[in-house]
Amino acid sequence: MKTSSGGGDGSIGRFSRSSSTRSARKVVPLPKSSYSTPAAASMVPAPRSPSLKCPPSPKGSPKVVPVGSPKRMAVVHMKKVMKRASRRIGLEDAICRWIDCMLKGRLVYTTIMEETMMARVTRGFPQGGVISPLLWNLVVDELISLLDNDGHRTLGYADDLVILERGKFNSTVRDKMQRALNAVTSWTLKEGLNVSPSKTSIIAFTRRKKVEGLGPLQLLGNQIQLSGEVTYLGVVLDSKVTLNPQLKRVKKRAEMALVLSRRSHSAMKSAPTVVLETILDLPPLQIVILGEARMGYSRIQILPRGIYKDLGHNKIAEYVGHTVMNARKDHITPKYIFNKKFETIIRDRDFFEVNNLHREIVWYTDGTKTEQGTGAGIFGRRTRQSIPLGKYASIFQSEVYAILQYSQATLRALEAPKVTFALVWECLQELAEHNNVILEWLPGHSGIRGNERADKLARLGSYAPYIGAEPVLGVPKSTIRHQVEEWMKHQHKEQWNLLPGCVHGKTLIKAPCKKIAETLLSSSRNQLRITTGLLTRHCGLKEHLNKMGLYNGDLSCRLCGRGAESGLHVLCECEALDHKTQQLFGRPN
């Protein structure tokens, strides 16, 4: 069965979301406790609040916090949404009509075997739509405000709500939570929405052992019993607000991944993990964690300064110690531009016409990155510029810096309404400020004189040293990721060289190699099993079977009769395999 939908909300949705967000901020802002997407929630620093902290001691009067999570309230009448958007946040009539047309014009196609059925959607928002989360926030805003005004602590993430209550006495907390659930029930019935009692749970965050009187609660005539654990946004919490259930869940997934990994290369259980990691070019877990911590540190630096000043995040800087991590970043929070002052043309290679470029003044630009550095080149009627951009700039940055280049990806980045690079934002602000500009893509290395000259100028710029402080354009995310990956490779290689033992593996494997790992993973399962067995020495040869206590006979090689039958002997010393070894690796010098 295949299901698809028509009537997407791409361009109209982005423009409508931008317009409605501006209108909402001017008239009445949405609650700060309501998040529509993971990006929206991650942009807000986590407040240090005692809401989910258990009391330090089970004695005295602990604070009990039942949590209710009403779910599945996403079947919405579109007319109500448009009326609320127009009345509450003052959204323009044209934007309301566009959104209404987009919502009502959707068609859903379902194909089973050779039969296709079409239906028109009359309720709800398109899943994965650009503007769908914001429209839902307009709906649930009323409920969150209603609960907050009544003294309840409410958090919203998409169509999942969390209601927190706290107090000294169990009966008081229970009455407050029941009043909150009654308010949710009344609101959903009034709006024609659904709330699922089976997917609603309550939990008491307390160190007190006796929690009688907290439950059960009533929701739509159904009893909701008190739970010992609750899952919210993929995180499992228990009544003491510890991460033990979540760690058990992650551990189970890791064990399953480990089993699948063992089955993929069919190595024996006794094979050392460190050797397998080196063979498959997989950095050890501790190195991966440190690398991701460095990436997290670079993302934190994008936030306003001082936002994590008194928290422990800044301690990562003590371990990073790299100029690239502490340098100015090119990444910015997303911004949107829908009205461009220039035109972008990307023609097909087969139908490209060079003569069309010579009707007006034309400049050719290009960007190049070499081992020495990065450069940008500009070639025009009276213009010859070769610009060095240092060693940290990426090809994308050099091409954006030169404005017009041969890469379609950069032209599409300038054409897209969403901007996440500071350099792209600056170019969009300056481009076509005083002239009519057309950006046109040219196929690279196709014999066009101006394009070839621009490429040479860019290459000269990459060879020339940059005079001044680096980075020139701000460090892009790709460069940071590359630096982190190189650091992880270096740490993996250094750990392998300093590792005690593993004499057999170190003799055959000098360092982790991505090319060798790709070759092994592309081979058959039987070939991979044999290769890993010989490289790790943990295979069905006599020497290893004798160490495991599975064989007590003669250890001589079954092929040549000389020397102990081991992986190193079979690969390097066995005279019976000399001919095949020379065919594979050539004659020794």
mmCIF file of N, CA and C in Angstrom, residues 203-269:
data_model
loop_
_atom_site.group_PDB
_atom_site.id
_atom_site.type_symbol
_atom_site.label_atom_id
_atom_site.label_comp_id
_atom_site.label_asym_id
_atom_site.label_seq_id
_atom_site.Cartn_x
_atom_site.Cartn_y
_atom_site.Cartn_z
ATOM 1 N N ILE A 203 2.362 10.618 37.343
ATOM 2 C CA ILE A 203 3.474 10.098 38.136
ATOM 3 C C ILE A 203 3.767 11.094 39.243
ATOM 4 N N ALA A 204 4.158 10.594 40.405
ATOM 5 C CA ALA A 204 4.498 11.439 41.554
ATOM 6 C C ALA A 204 6.008 11.475 41.704
ATOM 7 N N PHE A 205 6.603 12.632 41.520
ATOM 8 C CA PHE A 205 8.034 12.807 41.721
ATOM 9 C C PHE A 205 8.270 13.140 43.195
ATOM 10 N N THR A 206 8.629 12.146 43.971
ATOM 11 C CA THR A 206 8.807 12.323 45.411
ATOM 12 C C THR A 206 9.663 11.201 45.955
ATOM 13 N N ARG A 207 10.295 11.459 47.103
ATOM 14 C CA ARG A 207 11.036 10.422 47.815
ATOM 15 C C ARG A 207 10.171 9.722 48.865
ATOM 16 N N ARG A 208 8.974 10.217 49.048
ATOM 17 C CA ARG A 208 8.066 9.602 50.022
ATOM 18 C C ARG A 208 7.602 8.245 49.503
ATOM 19 N N LYS A 209 7.619 7.245 50.361
ATOM 20 C CA LYS A 209 7.213 5.902 49.967
ATOM 21 C C LYS A 209 5.701 5.750 49.922
ATOM 22 N N LYS A 210 4.991 6.452 50.783
ATOM 23 C CA LYS A 210 3.535 6.361 50.814
ATOM 24 C C LYS A 210 2.944 7.495 49.979
ATOM 25 N N VAL A 211 2.291 7.109 48.889
ATOM 26 C CA VAL A 211 1.693 8.111 47.996
ATOM 27 C C VAL A 211 0.194 7.868 47.868
ATOM 28 N N GLU A 212 -0.420 7.323 48.934
ATOM 29 C CA GLU A 212 -1.856 7.104 48.883
ATOM 30 C C GLU A 212 -2.577 8.453 48.795
ATOM 31 N N GLY A 213 -3.659 8.439 48.059
ATOM 32 C CA GLY A 213 -4.465 9.641 47.922
ATOM 33 C C GLY A 213 -4.159 10.471 46.704
ATOM 34 N N LEU A 214 -3.127 10.083 45.931
ATOM 35 C CA LEU A 214 -2.795 10.827 44.715
ATOM 36 C C LEU A 214 -3.587 10.344 43.508
ATOM 37 N N GLY A 215 -4.050 9.144 43.528
ATOM 38 C CA GLY A 215 -4.771 8.603 42.395
ATOM 39 C C GLY A 215 -5.827 7.622 42.861
ATOM 40 N N PRO A 216 -6.672 7.169 41.929
ATOM 41 C CA PRO A 216 -6.636 7.504 40.504
ATOM 42 C C PRO A 216 -7.328 8.833 40.199
ATOM 43 N N LEU A 217 -7.072 9.349 38.977
ATOM 44 C CA LEU A 217 -7.723 10.554 38.480
ATOM 45 C C LEU A 217 -8.720 10.177 37.395
ATOM 46 N N GLN A 218 -9.639 11.082 37.099
ATOM 47 C CA GLN A 218 -10.684 10.842 36.112
ATOM 48 C C GLN A 218 -10.450 11.719 34.881
ATOM 49 N N LEU A 219 -10.556 11.092 33.703
ATOM 50 C CA LEU A 219 -10.457 11.818 32.437
ATOM 51 C C LEU A 219 -11.432 11.196 31.450
ATOM 52 N N LEU A 220 -12.475 11.934 31.091
ATOM 53 C CA LEU A 220 -13.503 11.464 30.157
ATOM 54 C C LEU A 220 -14.133 10.157 30.644
ATOM 55 N N GLY A 221 -14.364 10.046 31.958
ATOM 56 C CA GLY A 221 -14.990 8.860 32.516
ATOM 57 C C GLY A 221 -14.066 7.688 32.701
ATOM 58 N N ASN A 222 -12.778 7.833 32.426
ATOM 59 C CA ASN A 222 -11.802 6.756 32.579
ATOM 60 C C ASN A 222 -10.893 7.059 33.764
ATOM 61 N N GLN A 223 -10.547 6.002 34.491
ATOM 62 C CA GLN A 223 -9.635 6.150 35.614
ATOM 63 C C GLN A 223 -8.189 6.043 35.138
ATOM 64 N N ILE A 224 -7.350 6.951 35.623
ATOM 65 C CA ILE A 224 -5.927 6.948 35.291
ATOM 66 C C ILE A 224 -5.159 6.647 36.566
ATOM 67 N N GLN A 225 -4.504 5.495 36.595
ATOM 68 C CA GLN A 225 -3.782 5.072 37.782
ATOM 69 C C GLN A 225 -2.399 5.727 37.838
ATOM 70 N N LEU A 226 -1.853 5.771 39.036
ATOM 71 C CA LEU A 226 -0.526 6.332 39.245
ATOM 72 C C LEU A 226 0.526 5.385 38.671
ATOM 73 N N SER A 227 1.488 5.921 37.943
ATOM 74 C CA SER A 227 2.529 5.121 37.296
ATOM 75 C C SER A 227 3.848 5.298 38.019
ATOM 76 N N GLY A 228 4.693 4.283 37.905
ATOM 77 C CA GLY A 228 6.034 4.371 38.482
ATOM 78 C C GLY A 228 7.037 4.984 37.538
ATOM 79 N N GLU A 229 6.747 4.903 36.221
ATOM 80 C CA GLU A 229 7.617 5.487 35.205
ATOM 81 C C GLU A 229 6.755 6.153 34.151
ATOM 82 N N VAL A 230 7.318 7.141 33.481
ATOM 83 C CA VAL A 230 6.618 7.829 32.410
ATOM 84 C C VAL A 230 7.633 8.173 31.326
ATOM 85 N N THR A 231 7.212 8.055 30.076
ATOM 86 C CA THR A 231 8.065 8.384 28.940
ATOM 87 C C THR A 231 7.551 9.653 28.286
ATOM 88 N N TYR A 232 8.417 10.622 28.160
ATOM 89 C CA TYR A 232 8.037 11.886 27.527
ATOM 90 C C TYR A 232 9.167 12.346 26.621
ATOM 91 N N LEU A 233 8.834 12.568 25.353
ATOM 92 C CA LEU A 233 9.799 13.003 24.341
ATOM 93 C C LEU A 233 10.989 12.051 24.261
ATOM 94 N N GLY A 234 10.712 10.753 24.402
ATOM 95 C CA GLY A 234 11.749 9.746 24.262
ATOM 96 C C GLY A 234 12.610 9.521 25.485
ATOM 97 N N VAL A 235 12.329 10.201 26.595
ATOM 98 C CA VAL A 235 13.113 10.060 27.825
ATOM 99 C C VAL A 235 12.244 9.396 28.885
ATOM 100 N N VAL A 236 12.776 8.362 29.528
ATOM 101 C CA VAL A 236 12.055 7.633 30.570
ATOM 102 C C VAL A 236 12.444 8.207 31.932
ATOM 103 N N LEU A 237 11.451 8.641 32.702
ATOM 104 C CA LEU A 237 11.669 9.197 34.036
ATOM 105 C C LEU A 237 10.964 8.327 35.063
ATOM 106 N N ASP A 238 11.594 8.156 36.225
ATOM 107 C CA ASP A 238 10.948 7.446 37.317
ATOM 108 C C ASP A 238 10.520 8.447 38.385
ATOM 109 N N SER A 239 9.954 7.943 39.465
ATOM 110 C CA SER A 239 9.393 8.824 40.492
ATOM 111 C C SER A 239 10.456 9.614 41.245
ATOM 112 N N LYS A 240 11.712 9.188 41.177
ATOM 113 C CA LYS A 240 12.785 9.906 41.861
ATOM 114 C C LYS A 240 13.589 10.789 40.912
ATOM 115 N N VAL A 241 13.107 10.932 39.690
ATOM 116 C CA VAL A 241 13.746 11.778 38.669
ATOM 117 C C VAL A 241 15.201 11.367 38.475
ATOM 118 N N THR A 242 15.437 10.084 38.328
ATOM 119 C CA THR A 242 16.766 9.583 37.996
ATOM 120 C C THR A 242 16.767 9.123 36.550
ATOM 121 N N LEU A 243 17.951 8.906 36.026
ATOM 122 C CA LEU A 243 18.088 8.461 34.643
ATOM 123 C C LEU A 243 18.298 6.955 34.544
ATOM 124 N N ASN A 244 18.070 6.229 35.622
ATOM 125 C CA ASN A 244 18.297 4.784 35.597
ATOM 126 C C ASN A 244 17.438 4.067 34.559
ATOM 127 N N PRO A 245 16.117 4.327 34.479
ATOM 128 C CA PRO A 245 15.327 3.660 33.434
ATOM 129 C C PRO A 245 15.788 4.025 32.026
ATOM 130 N N GLN A 246 16.163 5.282 31.827
ATOM 131 C CA GLN A 246 16.632 5.700 30.509
ATOM 132 C C GLN A 246 17.957 5.036 30.164
ATOM 133 N N LEU A 247 18.845 4.922 31.151
ATOM 134 C CA LEU A 247 20.128 4.268 30.911
ATOM 135 C C LEU A 247 19.941 2.788 30.589
ATOM 136 N N LYS A 248 19.007 2.126 31.270
ATOM 137 C CA LYS A 248 18.728 0.724 30.959
ATOM 138 C C LYS A 248 18.210 0.580 29.531
ATOM 139 N N ARG A 249 17.368 1.519 29.128
ATOM 140 C CA ARG A 249 16.818 1.479 27.773
ATOM 141 C C ARG A 249 17.916 1.680 26.732
ATOM 142 N N VAL A 250 18.795 2.649 26.984
ATOM 143 C CA VAL A 250 19.898 2.902 26.056
ATOM 144 C C VAL A 250 20.861 1.721 26.037
ATOM 145 N N LYS A 251 21.108 1.122 27.214
ATOM 146 C CA LYS A 251 21.998 -0.029 27.289
ATOM 147 C C LYS A 251 21.455 -1.196 26.471
ATOM 148 N N LYS A 252 20.154 -1.414 26.557
ATOM 149 C CA LYS A 252 19.546 -2.510 25.801
ATOM 150 C C LYS A 252 19.698 -2.282 24.301
ATOM 151 N N ARG A 253 19.493 -1.041 23.862
ATOM 152 C CA ARG A 253 19.666 -0.734 22.443
ATOM 153 C C ARG A 253 21.119 -0.916 22.015
ATOM 154 N N ALA A 254 22.053 -0.515 22.888
ATOM 155 C CA ALA A 254 23.468 -0.670 22.559
ATOM 156 C C ALA A 254 23.847 -2.141 22.454
ATOM 157 N N GLU A 255 23.300 -2.970 23.348
ATOM 158 C CA GLU A 255 23.580 -4.403 23.281
ATOM 159 C C GLU A 255 23.036 -5.010 21.993
ATOM 160 N N MET A 256 21.850 -4.564 21.573
ATOM 161 C CA MET A 256 21.297 -5.054 20.311
ATOM 162 C C MET A 256 22.171 -4.633 19.135
ATOM 163 N N ALA A 257 22.657 -3.383 19.171
ATOM 164 C CA ALA A 257 23.540 -2.917 18.103
ATOM 165 C C ALA A 257 24.844 -3.701 18.090
ATOM 166 N N LEU A 258 25.342 -4.054 19.291
ATOM 167 C CA LEU A 258 26.575 -4.838 19.377
ATOM 168 C C LEU A 258 26.380 -6.229 18.795
ATOM 169 N N VAL A 259 25.230 -6.836 19.074
ATOM 170 C CA VAL A 259 24.943 -8.166 18.517
ATOM 171 C C VAL A 259 24.870 -8.103 16.999
ATOM 172 N N LEU A 260 24.195 -7.078 16.472
ATOM 173 C CA LEU A 260 24.110 -6.932 15.019
ATOM 174 C C LEU A 260 25.483 -6.686 14.411
ATOM 175 N N SER A 261 26.332 -5.936 15.124
ATOM 176 C CA SER A 261 27.682 -5.688 14.625
ATOM 177 C C SER A 261 28.493 -6.975 14.577
ATOM 178 N N ARG A 262 28.362 -7.806 15.603
ATOM 179 C CA ARG A 262 29.083 -9.078 15.602
ATOM 180 C C ARG A 262 28.612 -9.980 14.477
ATOM 181 N N ARG A 263 27.315 -9.974 14.223
ATOM 182 C CA ARG A 263 26.790 -10.815 13.152
ATOM 183 C C ARG A 263 27.231 -10.303 11.780
ATOM 184 N N SER A 264 27.486 -8.998 11.675
ATOM 185 C CA SER A 264 27.863 -8.446 10.371
ATOM 186 C C SER A 264 29.237 -8.928 9.934
ATOM 187 N N HIS A 265 30.219 -8.999 10.880
ATOM 188 C CA HIS A 265 31.552 -9.467 10.496
ATOM 189 C C HIS A 265 31.822 -10.899 10.936
ATOM 190 N N SER A 266 30.887 -11.519 11.654
ATOM 191 C CA SER A 266 30.969 -12.942 12.020
ATOM 192 C C SER A 266 32.260 -13.280 12.755
ATOM 193 N N ALA A 267 32.802 -12.352 13.510
ATOM 194 C CA ALA A 267 34.013 -12.629 14.274
ATOM 195 C C ALA A 267 33.673 -13.462 15.504
ATOM 196 N N MET A 268 34.683 -14.166 16.011
ATOM 197 C CA MET A 268 34.485 -14.955 17.218
ATOM 198 C C MET A 268 34.295 -14.022 18.416
ATOM 199 N N LYS A 269 33.599 -14.522 19.445
ATOM 200 C CA LYS A 269 33.333 -13.705 20.623
ATOM 201 C C LYS A 269 34.610 -13.299 21.338
#
